[in-house]
């Protein structure tokens, strides 16, 4: 009998509500996941998750243990409670990291130091050195770390990766990507952490397409320059509301990436996103065009607030994450968002069950082999196979804070970033 994996989600915000918790609830009822804990900074987001009527409809009878407990004063913060919750877990279960970007490192290290496997939302961390530290510690202890770059699991990305690998496009040479998130994000908890000194739209969502181009082509970025446009959140804090970045690759190819928190709330959305890549062949060219915001389905509802965009008329993305009827109770999540969460949680589940009962020395060797295979395969993003993202993030932050100065990425013995154009 295989044993289910207990899961602690640290962070109870938008991504937990929109993707992580429903995916993990479904894995719970299929026997992969055991107990579910969710730890947030305070009770209001936990209450919102607990009372979400969609979860009651889709996952009847399922629930989670809230930390802090729901009866605590909603104005009281518990910034270190996640440490106690992680310390209280059985060894080699799973911690899902869903906090603001700048806290990922601390939570991932806390989880690894307490012998927990990890699924972390993107970006894993904001510094290359931290990525390597995580990779080393996790491998040493035989703990699986997956990073939730869900666009890798979109079928169109997987098809493009296969065709590129088979040489059917030629060599990537020029590309354009866009990801503009809804304007209303400015009114959310973002105003507390999405400040100029911490992050920007390129690092927040542009990183999805940077990762995707690397996923499809395997080409390493060597130079990054990003400019941003600042604005004020309703609470008066200043953030970059828009960003435009340019990434140069080791073969000279260029990718332009436009991002923002500015897709109109009234539009049929729920956001704007797309990728075009041109390729050089032998006296011919090829291209990939992904229209990622409009996938051929529109709905017009009787009332507002039904679809993801909230507007009466909606572009429906059937591919990322939707709840649909299935053979079991309630509804089940489908799409590449679910596939991506399930890929890491299933990997942890099968790894731990495969070595269950073996002497620890053999179990460790087996787990290390399974982790190396996942690194090599390159489908699930891991610290070892997605470290270029941390280098790009470092370069992007250095560049945007200098209003677009070029920053190069140096590989080799000691990968790092520095001001200047790639040679
Ligand atoms: N497309 C994607 O892959 C995607 C989409 C959205 C968010 N994300 C990532 O998910 C992460 C969270 O984003 P979000 O939109 O859910 O943010 P959010 O602001 O809605 O939620 C953040 C959560 O972290 C919790 N938190 C903060 N400090 C804490 C502490 N000390 N202990 C416990 N919990 C704490 C807060 O209570 C809140 O519930 C970010 O890293 C973001 O980049 C990824």
mmCIF file of C-alpha atoms in Angstrom, residues 12-410:
data_model
loop_
_atom_site.group_PDB
_atom_site.id
_atom_site.type_symbol
_atom_site.label_atom_id
_atom_site.label_comp_id
_atom_site.label_asym_id
_atom_site.label_seq_id
_atom_site.Cartn_x
_atom_site.Cartn_y
_atom_site.Cartn_z
ATOM 1 C CA UNK A 12 -2.725 31.567 1.662
ATOM 2 C CA UNK A 13 -3.069 34.217 -1.049
ATOM 3 C CA UNK A 14 -4.206 34.376 -4.632
ATOM 4 C CA UNK A 15 -2.134 31.518 -6.071
ATOM 5 C CA UNK A 16 -3.159 29.214 -3.209
ATOM 6 C CA UNK A 17 -6.816 30.018 -3.846
ATOM 7 C CA UNK A 18 -6.680 29.944 -7.642
ATOM 8 C CA UNK A 19 -4.499 26.888 -8.229
ATOM 9 C CA UNK A 20 -2.593 25.231 -5.390
ATOM 10 C CA UNK A 21 -5.286 24.319 -2.883
ATOM 11 C CA UNK A 22 -7.844 22.976 -5.399
ATOM 12 C CA UNK A 23 -5.091 20.934 -7.110
ATOM 13 C CA UNK A 24 -3.952 19.542 -3.764
ATOM 14 C CA UNK A 25 -7.538 18.825 -2.695
ATOM 15 C CA UNK A 26 -7.956 16.748 -5.843
ATOM 16 C CA UNK A 27 -4.701 14.883 -5.146
ATOM 17 C CA UNK A 28 -6.005 14.260 -1.627
ATOM 18 C CA UNK A 29 -9.127 12.520 -2.871
ATOM 19 C CA UNK A 30 -7.125 10.411 -5.322
ATOM 20 C CA UNK A 31 -4.969 9.157 -2.413
ATOM 21 C CA UNK A 32 -1.692 10.965 -3.223
ATOM 22 C CA UNK A 33 -2.011 13.613 -0.485
ATOM 23 C CA UNK A 34 -2.805 12.994 3.198
ATOM 24 C CA UNK A 35 -3.330 15.871 5.656
ATOM 25 C CA UNK A 36 -3.298 19.472 4.441
ATOM 26 C CA UNK A 37 -2.073 22.409 6.574
ATOM 27 C CA UNK A 38 -2.116 26.008 5.395
ATOM 28 C CA UNK A 39 -0.069 28.646 7.167
ATOM 29 C CA UNK A 40 -0.522 32.357 6.405
ATOM 30 C CA UNK A 41 0.644 35.566 8.018
ATOM 31 C CA UNK A 42 -2.758 36.085 9.647
ATOM 32 C CA UNK A 43 -6.292 34.692 9.591
ATOM 33 C CA UNK A 44 -8.121 36.766 6.905
ATOM 34 C CA UNK A 45 -6.740 34.849 3.864
ATOM 35 C CA UNK A 46 -7.276 31.532 5.664
ATOM 36 C CA UNK A 47 -10.889 32.457 6.404
ATOM 37 C CA UNK A 48 -11.407 33.365 2.762
ATOM 38 C CA UNK A 49 -10.041 29.963 1.670
ATOM 39 C CA UNK A 50 -12.106 28.165 4.270
ATOM 40 C CA UNK A 51 -15.294 29.901 3.191
ATOM 41 C CA UNK A 52 -14.742 29.815 -0.575
ATOM 42 C CA UNK A 53 -18.082 28.411 -1.838
ATOM 43 C CA UNK A 54 -16.422 27.012 -4.972
ATOM 44 C CA UNK A 55 -14.328 24.632 -2.849
ATOM 45 C CA UNK A 56 -17.407 23.394 -0.975
ATOM 46 C CA UNK A 57 -19.037 22.705 -4.349
ATOM 47 C CA UNK A 58 -16.010 21.063 -5.976
ATOM 48 C CA UNK A 59 -14.482 19.220 -3.010
ATOM 49 C CA UNK A 60 -17.384 18.370 -0.656
ATOM 50 C CA UNK A 61 -16.278 17.305 2.807
ATOM 51 C CA UNK A 62 -12.615 18.283 2.308
ATOM 52 C CA UNK A 63 -10.858 20.807 4.505
ATOM 53 C CA UNK A 64 -7.483 21.951 5.851
ATOM 54 C CA UNK A 65 -5.931 22.844 9.192
ATOM 55 C CA UNK A 66 -5.384 26.588 9.451
ATOM 56 C CA UNK A 67 -2.307 28.180 11.077
ATOM 57 C CA UNK A 68 -2.995 30.514 12.866
ATOM 58 C CA UNK A 69 -6.335 28.968 13.829
ATOM 59 C CA UNK A 70 -9.370 30.775 12.486
ATOM 60 C CA UNK A 71 -10.498 32.039 15.892
ATOM 61 C CA UNK A 72 -7.374 34.212 16.330
ATOM 62 C CA UNK A 73 -7.634 38.025 16.181
ATOM 63 C CA UNK A 74 -7.590 38.918 12.438
ATOM 64 C CA UNK A 75 -5.267 41.871 13.061
ATOM 65 C CA UNK A 76 -2.564 39.735 14.724
ATOM 66 C CA UNK A 77 0.394 38.647 12.544
ATOM 67 C CA UNK A 78 2.323 35.386 12.923
ATOM 68 C CA UNK A 79 5.423 35.817 10.714
ATOM 69 C CA UNK A 80 7.325 32.859 12.205
ATOM 70 C CA UNK A 81 4.517 30.381 12.734
ATOM 71 C CA UNK A 82 5.423 28.529 9.516
ATOM 72 C CA UNK A 83 8.647 27.388 11.225
ATOM 73 C CA UNK A 84 6.699 25.635 13.999
ATOM 74 C CA UNK A 85 4.258 24.084 11.521
ATOM 75 C CA UNK A 86 7.112 22.723 9.376
ATOM 76 C CA UNK A 87 8.978 21.472 12.464
ATOM 77 C CA UNK A 88 5.835 19.574 13.484
ATOM 78 C CA UNK A 89 5.602 17.563 10.237
ATOM 79 C CA UNK A 90 6.682 13.935 9.800
ATOM 80 C CA UNK A 91 9.966 13.831 7.825
ATOM 81 C CA UNK A 92 9.978 13.761 3.995
ATOM 82 C CA UNK A 93 6.478 15.031 3.355
ATOM 83 C CA UNK A 94 5.934 18.164 1.191
ATOM 84 C CA UNK A 95 6.041 21.903 1.847
ATOM 85 C CA UNK A 96 4.424 24.097 -0.804
ATOM 86 C CA UNK A 97 5.908 27.588 -0.805
ATOM 87 C CA UNK A 98 3.392 30.264 -1.894
ATOM 88 C CA UNK A 99 4.575 33.457 -0.219
ATOM 89 C CA UNK A 100 5.779 36.672 -1.817
ATOM 90 C CA UNK A 101 8.971 36.141 -3.877
ATOM 91 C CA UNK A 102 11.426 37.621 -1.378
ATOM 92 C CA UNK A 103 10.499 35.055 1.324
ATOM 93 C CA UNK A 104 10.883 31.915 -0.808
ATOM 94 C CA UNK A 105 14.535 31.310 0.118
ATOM 95 C CA UNK A 106 13.873 31.397 3.856
ATOM 96 C CA UNK A 107 10.889 29.027 3.674
ATOM 97 C CA UNK A 108 12.540 26.592 1.239
ATOM 98 C CA UNK A 109 15.651 26.380 3.462
ATOM 99 C CA UNK A 110 13.496 25.906 6.559
ATOM 100 C CA UNK A 111 11.693 23.043 4.799
ATOM 101 C CA UNK A 112 14.911 21.366 3.617
ATOM 102 C CA UNK A 113 16.552 21.731 7.024
ATOM 103 C CA UNK A 114 13.527 19.901 8.456
ATOM 104 C CA UNK A 115 13.813 17.127 5.840
ATOM 105 C CA UNK A 116 10.811 18.148 3.766
ATOM 106 C CA UNK A 117 10.422 17.914 -0.005
ATOM 107 C CA UNK A 118 9.397 21.180 -1.664
ATOM 108 C CA UNK A 119 7.137 22.576 -4.347
ATOM 109 C CA UNK A 120 7.838 26.295 -4.750
ATOM 110 C CA UNK A 121 5.912 28.782 -6.876
ATOM 111 C CA UNK A 122 8.067 30.655 -9.354
ATOM 112 C CA UNK A 123 10.564 32.279 -9.141
ATOM 113 C CA UNK A 124 12.318 29.817 -6.807
ATOM 114 C CA UNK A 125 14.602 32.519 -5.386
ATOM 115 C CA UNK A 126 15.954 35.904 -6.421
ATOM 116 C CA UNK A 127 19.684 35.031 -6.394
ATOM 117 C CA UNK A 128 21.684 32.429 -8.300
ATOM 118 C CA UNK A 129 23.808 31.579 -5.238
ATOM 119 C CA UNK A 130 20.657 30.756 -3.280
ATOM 120 C CA UNK A 131 19.471 28.452 -6.086
ATOM 121 C CA UNK A 132 22.769 26.552 -5.941
ATOM 122 C CA UNK A 133 22.672 26.360 -2.154
ATOM 123 C CA UNK A 134 19.157 24.871 -2.358
ATOM 124 C CA UNK A 135 20.191 22.442 -5.113
ATOM 125 C CA UNK A 136 23.190 21.178 -3.080
ATOM 126 C CA UNK A 137 21.385 20.810 0.227
ATOM 127 C CA UNK A 138 18.406 19.074 -1.380
ATOM 128 C CA UNK A 139 20.574 16.594 -3.278
ATOM 129 C CA UNK A 140 22.723 15.900 -0.222
ATOM 130 C CA UNK A 141 19.588 15.000 1.746
ATOM 131 C CA UNK A 142 17.763 13.366 -1.182
ATOM 132 C CA UNK A 143 14.857 15.835 -1.092
ATOM 133 C CA UNK A 144 12.880 16.703 -4.214
ATOM 134 C CA UNK A 145 12.498 20.404 -5.089
ATOM 135 C CA UNK A 146 10.159 21.332 -7.951
ATOM 136 C CA UNK A 147 9.516 24.896 -9.139
ATOM 137 C CA UNK A 148 6.018 25.663 -10.375
ATOM 138 C CA UNK A 149 6.682 27.056 -13.879
ATOM 139 C CA UNK A 150 3.329 25.782 -15.121
ATOM 140 C CA UNK A 151 3.650 27.092 -18.682
ATOM 141 C CA UNK A 152 6.075 24.200 -19.244
ATOM 142 C CA UNK A 153 3.076 21.864 -18.912
ATOM 143 C CA UNK A 154 0.930 23.657 -21.470
ATOM 144 C CA UNK A 155 0.559 21.200 -24.351
ATOM 145 C CA UNK A 156 1.534 23.905 -26.843
ATOM 146 C CA UNK A 157 4.876 24.355 -25.014
ATOM 147 C CA UNK A 158 5.496 20.617 -24.936
ATOM 148 C CA UNK A 159 4.694 20.323 -28.665
ATOM 149 C CA UNK A 160 7.032 23.242 -29.463
ATOM 150 C CA UNK A 161 9.806 21.701 -27.344
ATOM 151 C CA UNK A 162 9.506 18.398 -29.176
ATOM 152 C CA UNK A 163 9.469 19.960 -32.663
ATOM 153 C CA UNK A 164 12.406 22.243 -31.782
ATOM 154 C CA UNK A 165 14.357 19.263 -30.449
ATOM 155 C CA UNK A 166 13.706 17.380 -33.680
ATOM 156 C CA UNK A 167 15.038 20.349 -35.689
ATOM 157 C CA UNK A 168 11.729 21.174 -37.398
ATOM 158 C CA UNK A 169 11.888 24.929 -36.806
ATOM 159 C CA UNK A 170 15.563 25.785 -37.286
ATOM 160 C CA UNK A 171 17.424 27.924 -34.754
ATOM 161 C CA UNK A 172 15.653 30.509 -32.560
ATOM 162 C CA UNK A 173 16.624 34.009 -33.673
ATOM 163 C CA UNK A 174 13.975 36.651 -32.773
ATOM 164 C CA UNK A 175 10.999 36.618 -30.436
ATOM 165 C CA UNK A 176 8.371 38.619 -28.677
ATOM 166 C CA UNK A 177 6.382 37.797 -25.535
ATOM 167 C CA UNK A 178 3.750 39.627 -23.526
ATOM 168 C CA UNK A 179 2.054 39.051 -20.199
ATOM 169 C CA UNK A 180 -0.132 41.853 -18.851
ATOM 170 C CA UNK A 181 -1.995 40.964 -15.659
ATOM 171 C CA UNK A 182 -5.282 42.610 -14.569
ATOM 172 C CA UNK A 183 -5.367 46.193 -13.330
ATOM 173 C CA UNK A 184 -7.189 45.108 -10.150
ATOM 174 C CA UNK A 185 -3.990 43.420 -8.898
ATOM 175 C CA UNK A 186 -3.005 46.962 -7.873
ATOM 176 C CA UNK A 187 -5.811 46.890 -5.296
ATOM 177 C CA UNK A 188 -4.830 43.499 -3.846
ATOM 178 C CA UNK A 189 -2.207 42.464 -1.281
ATOM 179 C CA UNK A 190 0.301 43.235 -4.067
ATOM 180 C CA UNK A 191 0.444 46.806 -2.790
ATOM 181 C CA UNK A 192 2.223 45.517 0.308
ATOM 182 C CA UNK A 193 5.044 43.664 -1.443
ATOM 183 C CA UNK A 194 5.174 44.542 -5.166
ATOM 184 C CA UNK A 195 7.327 47.626 -4.504
ATOM 185 C CA UNK A 196 10.127 48.986 -6.717
ATOM 186 C CA UNK A 197 12.872 47.785 -4.367
ATOM 187 C CA UNK A 198 11.545 44.176 -4.312
ATOM 188 C CA UNK A 199 10.197 43.153 -7.704
ATOM 189 C CA UNK A 200 8.678 44.298 -10.984
ATOM 190 C CA UNK A 201 6.409 42.916 -13.738
ATOM 191 C CA UNK A 202 9.358 41.438 -15.698
ATOM 192 C CA UNK A 203 10.534 39.429 -12.682
ATOM 193 C CA UNK A 204 6.969 38.587 -11.622
ATOM 194 C CA UNK A 205 5.507 37.321 -14.909
ATOM 195 C CA UNK A 206 8.049 37.947 -17.683
ATOM 196 C CA UNK A 207 10.075 35.149 -16.087
ATOM 197 C CA UNK A 208 7.438 32.651 -17.326
ATOM 198 C CA UNK A 209 8.284 33.372 -20.950
ATOM 199 C CA UNK A 210 12.038 33.589 -20.299
ATOM 200 C CA UNK A 211 11.810 30.135 -18.728
ATOM 201 C CA UNK A 212 9.664 28.899 -21.607
ATOM 202 C CA UNK A 213 12.074 30.003 -24.337
ATOM 203 C CA UNK A 214 14.876 28.233 -22.444
ATOM 204 C CA UNK A 215 12.609 25.188 -21.966
ATOM 205 C CA UNK A 216 11.874 25.012 -25.708
ATOM 206 C CA UNK A 217 15.337 25.843 -27.074
ATOM 207 C CA UNK A 218 17.881 25.144 -24.314
ATOM 208 C CA UNK A 219 19.606 28.420 -25.284
ATOM 209 C CA UNK A 220 21.163 30.309 -22.372
ATOM 210 C CA UNK A 221 20.440 34.030 -21.881
ATOM 211 C CA UNK A 222 23.650 36.107 -21.833
ATOM 212 C CA UNK A 223 22.415 39.695 -21.572
ATOM 213 C CA UNK A 224 19.349 41.393 -20.079
ATOM 214 C CA UNK A 225 18.108 44.952 -20.078
ATOM 215 C CA UNK A 226 14.805 46.040 -18.519
ATOM 216 C CA UNK A 227 13.105 49.421 -18.227
ATOM 217 C CA UNK A 228 10.101 50.030 -16.031
ATOM 218 C CA UNK A 229 7.349 52.577 -15.571
ATOM 219 C CA UNK A 230 6.564 53.428 -11.954
ATOM 220 C CA UNK A 231 3.158 54.147 -10.453
ATOM 221 C CA UNK A 232 1.515 54.388 -7.036
ATOM 222 C CA UNK A 233 -0.567 51.670 -5.419
ATOM 223 C CA UNK A 234 -3.759 52.794 -3.604
ATOM 224 C CA UNK A 235 -1.844 52.635 -0.274
ATOM 225 C CA UNK A 236 0.709 55.135 -1.637
ATOM 226 C CA UNK A 237 3.594 52.660 -2.089
ATOM 227 C CA UNK A 238 5.491 52.917 -5.365
ATOM 228 C CA UNK A 239 5.852 49.982 -7.708
ATOM 229 C CA UNK A 240 6.806 49.318 -11.302
ATOM 230 C CA UNK A 241 3.419 48.924 -13.003
ATOM 231 C CA UNK A 242 4.887 48.171 -16.430
ATOM 232 C CA UNK A 243 8.195 46.746 -17.673
ATOM 233 C CA UNK A 244 9.805 46.028 -21.000
ATOM 234 C CA UNK A 245 12.806 43.726 -21.146
ATOM 235 C CA UNK A 246 15.160 42.482 -23.808
ATOM 236 C CA UNK A 247 17.036 39.223 -23.445
ATOM 237 C CA UNK A 248 19.983 38.242 -25.681
ATOM 238 C CA UNK A 249 20.871 34.559 -25.984
ATOM 239 C CA UNK A 250 24.191 32.759 -26.385
ATOM 240 C CA UNK A 251 23.598 32.386 -30.163
ATOM 241 C CA UNK A 252 22.804 36.109 -30.545
ATOM 242 C CA UNK A 253 18.998 35.654 -30.610
ATOM 243 C CA UNK A 254 16.823 38.371 -29.055
ATOM 244 C CA UNK A 255 13.575 38.143 -27.065
ATOM 245 C CA UNK A 256 11.529 41.216 -26.189
ATOM 246 C CA UNK A 257 9.207 40.854 -23.179
ATOM 247 C CA UNK A 258 6.424 43.307 -22.241
ATOM 248 C CA UNK A 259 4.681 42.960 -18.873
ATOM 249 C CA UNK A 260 2.417 44.944 -16.626
ATOM 250 C CA UNK A 261 -0.358 45.143 -14.084
ATOM 251 C CA UNK A 262 -2.736 46.886 -16.434
ATOM 252 C CA UNK A 263 -5.136 44.645 -18.353
ATOM 253 C CA UNK A 264 -8.497 46.483 -18.108
ATOM 254 C CA UNK A 265 -10.772 45.022 -15.424
ATOM 255 C CA UNK A 266 -13.813 45.606 -17.640
ATOM 256 C CA UNK A 267 -12.324 43.718 -20.615
ATOM 257 C CA UNK A 268 -13.082 40.093 -21.464
ATOM 258 C CA UNK A 269 -9.569 39.023 -20.259
ATOM 259 C CA UNK A 270 -8.601 37.885 -17.819
ATOM 260 C CA UNK A 271 -5.167 38.992 -19.057
ATOM 261 C CA UNK A 272 -3.113 39.454 -22.227
ATOM 262 C CA UNK A 273 -0.392 36.948 -23.023
ATOM 263 C CA UNK A 274 1.340 35.603 -26.094
ATOM 264 C CA UNK A 275 4.611 34.351 -27.511
ATOM 265 C CA UNK A 276 6.016 34.560 -31.028
ATOM 266 C CA UNK A 277 9.368 33.002 -31.923
ATOM 267 C CA UNK A 278 11.078 33.203 -35.308
ATOM 268 C CA UNK A 279 13.704 30.682 -36.349
ATOM 269 C CA UNK A 280 16.452 30.559 -38.994
ATOM 270 C CA UNK A 281 16.632 27.496 -41.239
ATOM 271 C CA UNK A 282 18.718 26.681 -44.318
ATOM 272 C CA UNK A 283 17.712 29.581 -46.618
ATOM 273 C CA UNK A 284 14.215 29.549 -45.010
ATOM 274 C CA UNK A 285 12.642 30.416 -41.704
ATOM 275 C CA UNK A 286 10.151 28.970 -39.247
ATOM 276 C CA UNK A 287 7.977 30.321 -36.468
ATOM 277 C CA UNK A 288 5.953 29.462 -33.389
ATOM 278 C CA UNK A 289 2.973 31.636 -32.516
ATOM 279 C CA UNK A 290 1.104 31.058 -29.257
ATOM 280 C CA UNK A 291 -1.974 33.161 -28.649
ATOM 281 C CA UNK A 292 -2.159 32.430 -24.938
ATOM 282 C CA UNK A 293 -4.990 34.771 -23.951
ATOM 283 C CA UNK A 294 -7.595 33.747 -26.475
ATOM 284 C CA UNK A 295 -7.863 30.026 -26.978
ATOM 285 C CA UNK A 296 -10.978 29.909 -29.094
ATOM 286 C CA UNK A 297 -13.683 29.846 -26.400
ATOM 287 C CA UNK A 298 -15.912 32.768 -25.343
ATOM 288 C CA UNK A 299 -18.809 32.815 -22.911
ATOM 289 C CA UNK A 300 -21.346 35.518 -22.250
ATOM 290 C CA UNK A 301 -23.048 35.069 -18.843
ATOM 291 C CA UNK A 302 -26.306 36.476 -17.503
ATOM 292 C CA UNK A 303 -24.486 38.295 -14.718
ATOM 293 C CA UNK A 304 -21.064 39.696 -13.837
ATOM 294 C CA UNK A 305 -18.602 37.849 -11.576
ATOM 295 C CA UNK A 306 -18.962 34.342 -13.017
ATOM 296 C CA UNK A 307 -15.888 33.904 -15.219
ATOM 297 C CA UNK A 308 -12.207 34.420 -14.390
ATOM 298 C CA UNK A 309 -12.312 37.966 -15.794
ATOM 299 C CA UNK A 310 -15.476 38.790 -13.833
ATOM 300 C CA UNK A 311 -16.995 40.554 -16.839
ATOM 301 C CA UNK A 312 -20.211 39.431 -18.535
ATOM 302 C CA UNK A 313 -18.383 38.491 -21.739
ATOM 303 C CA UNK A 314 -15.323 36.311 -21.104
ATOM 304 C CA UNK A 315 -12.480 34.790 -23.069
ATOM 305 C CA UNK A 316 -12.328 31.352 -21.506
ATOM 306 C CA UNK A 317 -8.959 29.632 -21.247
ATOM 307 C CA UNK A 318 -9.826 25.929 -21.045
ATOM 308 C CA UNK A 319 -6.136 24.999 -20.884
ATOM 309 C CA UNK A 320 -4.718 26.518 -17.651
ATOM 310 C CA UNK A 321 -7.087 25.661 -14.833
ATOM 311 C CA UNK A 322 -10.795 24.930 -14.805
ATOM 312 C CA UNK A 323 -13.113 22.945 -12.549
ATOM 313 C CA UNK A 324 -15.119 20.437 -14.589
ATOM 314 C CA UNK A 325 -17.555 17.600 -13.893
ATOM 315 C CA UNK A 326 -15.939 14.164 -13.598
ATOM 316 C CA UNK A 327 -16.869 10.626 -12.580
ATOM 317 C CA UNK A 328 -16.384 11.368 -8.863
ATOM 318 C CA UNK A 329 -17.966 13.796 -6.369
ATOM 319 C CA UNK A 330 -18.010 17.550 -6.999
ATOM 320 C CA UNK A 331 -15.771 18.910 -9.745
ATOM 321 C CA UNK A 332 -12.139 18.228 -10.622
ATOM 322 C CA UNK A 333 -9.405 20.641 -11.684
ATOM 323 C CA UNK A 334 -8.041 20.201 -15.219
ATOM 324 C CA UNK A 335 -5.339 22.003 -17.182
ATOM 325 C CA UNK A 336 -1.628 22.633 -17.240
ATOM 326 C CA UNK A 337 -1.768 24.454 -13.887
ATOM 327 C CA UNK A 338 -3.071 21.292 -12.247
ATOM 328 C CA UNK A 339 -0.680 19.098 -14.291
ATOM 329 C CA UNK A 340 2.254 21.168 -13.098
ATOM 330 C CA UNK A 341 1.341 20.969 -9.391
ATOM 331 C CA UNK A 342 0.540 17.265 -9.771
ATOM 332 C CA UNK A 343 3.859 16.539 -11.536
ATOM 333 C CA UNK A 344 5.918 17.616 -8.514
ATOM 334 C CA UNK A 345 3.593 16.255 -5.821
ATOM 335 C CA UNK A 346 3.289 12.930 -7.691
ATOM 336 C CA UNK A 347 7.092 12.786 -8.078
ATOM 337 C CA UNK A 348 7.522 13.295 -4.329
ATOM 338 C CA UNK A 349 4.841 10.687 -3.607
ATOM 339 C CA UNK A 350 6.323 8.059 -5.903
ATOM 340 C CA UNK A 351 9.922 8.782 -4.804
ATOM 341 C CA UNK A 352 9.075 8.416 -1.109
ATOM 342 C CA UNK A 353 6.994 5.302 -1.691
ATOM 343 C CA UNK A 354 9.670 3.706 -3.867
ATOM 344 C CA UNK A 355 12.259 3.917 -1.093
ATOM 345 C CA UNK A 356 9.897 3.199 1.780
ATOM 346 C CA UNK A 357 11.282 0.441 4.009
ATOM 347 C CA UNK A 358 14.820 0.529 2.549
ATOM 348 C CA UNK A 359 17.797 1.127 4.871
ATOM 349 C CA UNK A 360 18.448 4.912 4.898
ATOM 350 C CA UNK A 361 21.784 4.579 3.041
ATOM 351 C CA UNK A 362 20.132 2.801 0.084
ATOM 352 C CA UNK A 363 17.042 4.997 0.250
ATOM 353 C CA UNK A 364 19.208 8.117 0.000
ATOM 354 C CA UNK A 365 21.104 6.784 -3.036
ATOM 355 C CA UNK A 366 17.815 5.922 -4.731
ATOM 356 C CA UNK A 367 16.287 9.314 -4.020
ATOM 357 C CA UNK A 368 19.391 11.081 -5.330
ATOM 358 C CA UNK A 369 19.174 9.083 -8.548
ATOM 359 C CA UNK A 370 15.480 9.985 -8.974
ATOM 360 C CA UNK A 371 16.285 13.695 -8.421
ATOM 361 C CA UNK A 372 19.146 13.596 -10.973
ATOM 362 C CA UNK A 373 16.813 11.957 -13.510
ATOM 363 C CA UNK A 374 14.252 14.775 -13.050
ATOM 364 C CA UNK A 375 17.043 17.376 -13.428
ATOM 365 C CA UNK A 376 18.206 15.698 -16.620
ATOM 366 C CA UNK A 377 14.734 15.237 -18.073
ATOM 367 C CA UNK A 378 14.057 18.982 -17.716
ATOM 368 C CA UNK A 379 10.259 18.824 -17.727
ATOM 369 C CA UNK A 380 9.689 19.720 -14.067
ATOM 370 C CA UNK A 381 11.708 22.864 -13.299
ATOM 371 C CA UNK A 382 14.289 22.050 -10.607
ATOM 372 C CA UNK A 383 17.051 24.176 -9.056
ATOM 373 C CA UNK A 384 19.570 22.314 -11.249
ATOM 374 C CA UNK A 385 17.768 22.706 -14.580
ATOM 375 C CA UNK A 386 16.195 26.160 -14.166
ATOM 376 C CA UNK A 387 19.033 28.186 -12.569
ATOM 377 C CA UNK A 388 19.209 30.462 -15.622
ATOM 378 C CA UNK A 389 16.005 32.047 -14.283
ATOM 379 C CA UNK A 390 17.755 33.235 -11.114
ATOM 380 C CA UNK A 391 20.590 34.707 -13.190
ATOM 381 C CA UNK A 392 18.039 36.493 -15.408
ATOM 382 C CA UNK A 393 16.156 37.773 -12.335
ATOM 383 C CA UNK A 394 19.396 39.105 -10.816
ATOM 384 C CA UNK A 395 20.354 40.765 -14.085
ATOM 385 C CA UNK A 396 16.841 42.191 -14.547
ATOM 386 C CA UNK A 397 16.748 43.735 -11.069
ATOM 387 C CA UNK A 398 20.178 45.295 -11.587
ATOM 388 C CA UNK A 399 19.068 46.647 -14.963
ATOM 389 C CA UNK A 400 15.623 48.014 -14.043
ATOM 390 C CA UNK A 401 17.018 49.876 -11.028
ATOM 391 C CA UNK A 402 19.480 51.550 -13.474
ATOM 392 C CA UNK A 403 16.732 52.367 -15.962
ATOM 393 C CA UNK A 404 17.676 49.762 -18.545
ATOM 394 C CA UNK A 405 21.474 49.485 -18.429
ATOM 395 C CA UNK A 406 22.683 46.270 -20.057
ATOM 396 C CA UNK A 407 23.681 43.515 -17.632
ATOM 397 C CA UNK A 408 25.588 40.471 -18.847
ATOM 398 C CA UNK A 409 25.435 36.951 -17.507
ATOM 399 C CA UNK A 410 28.756 35.162 -17.191
#
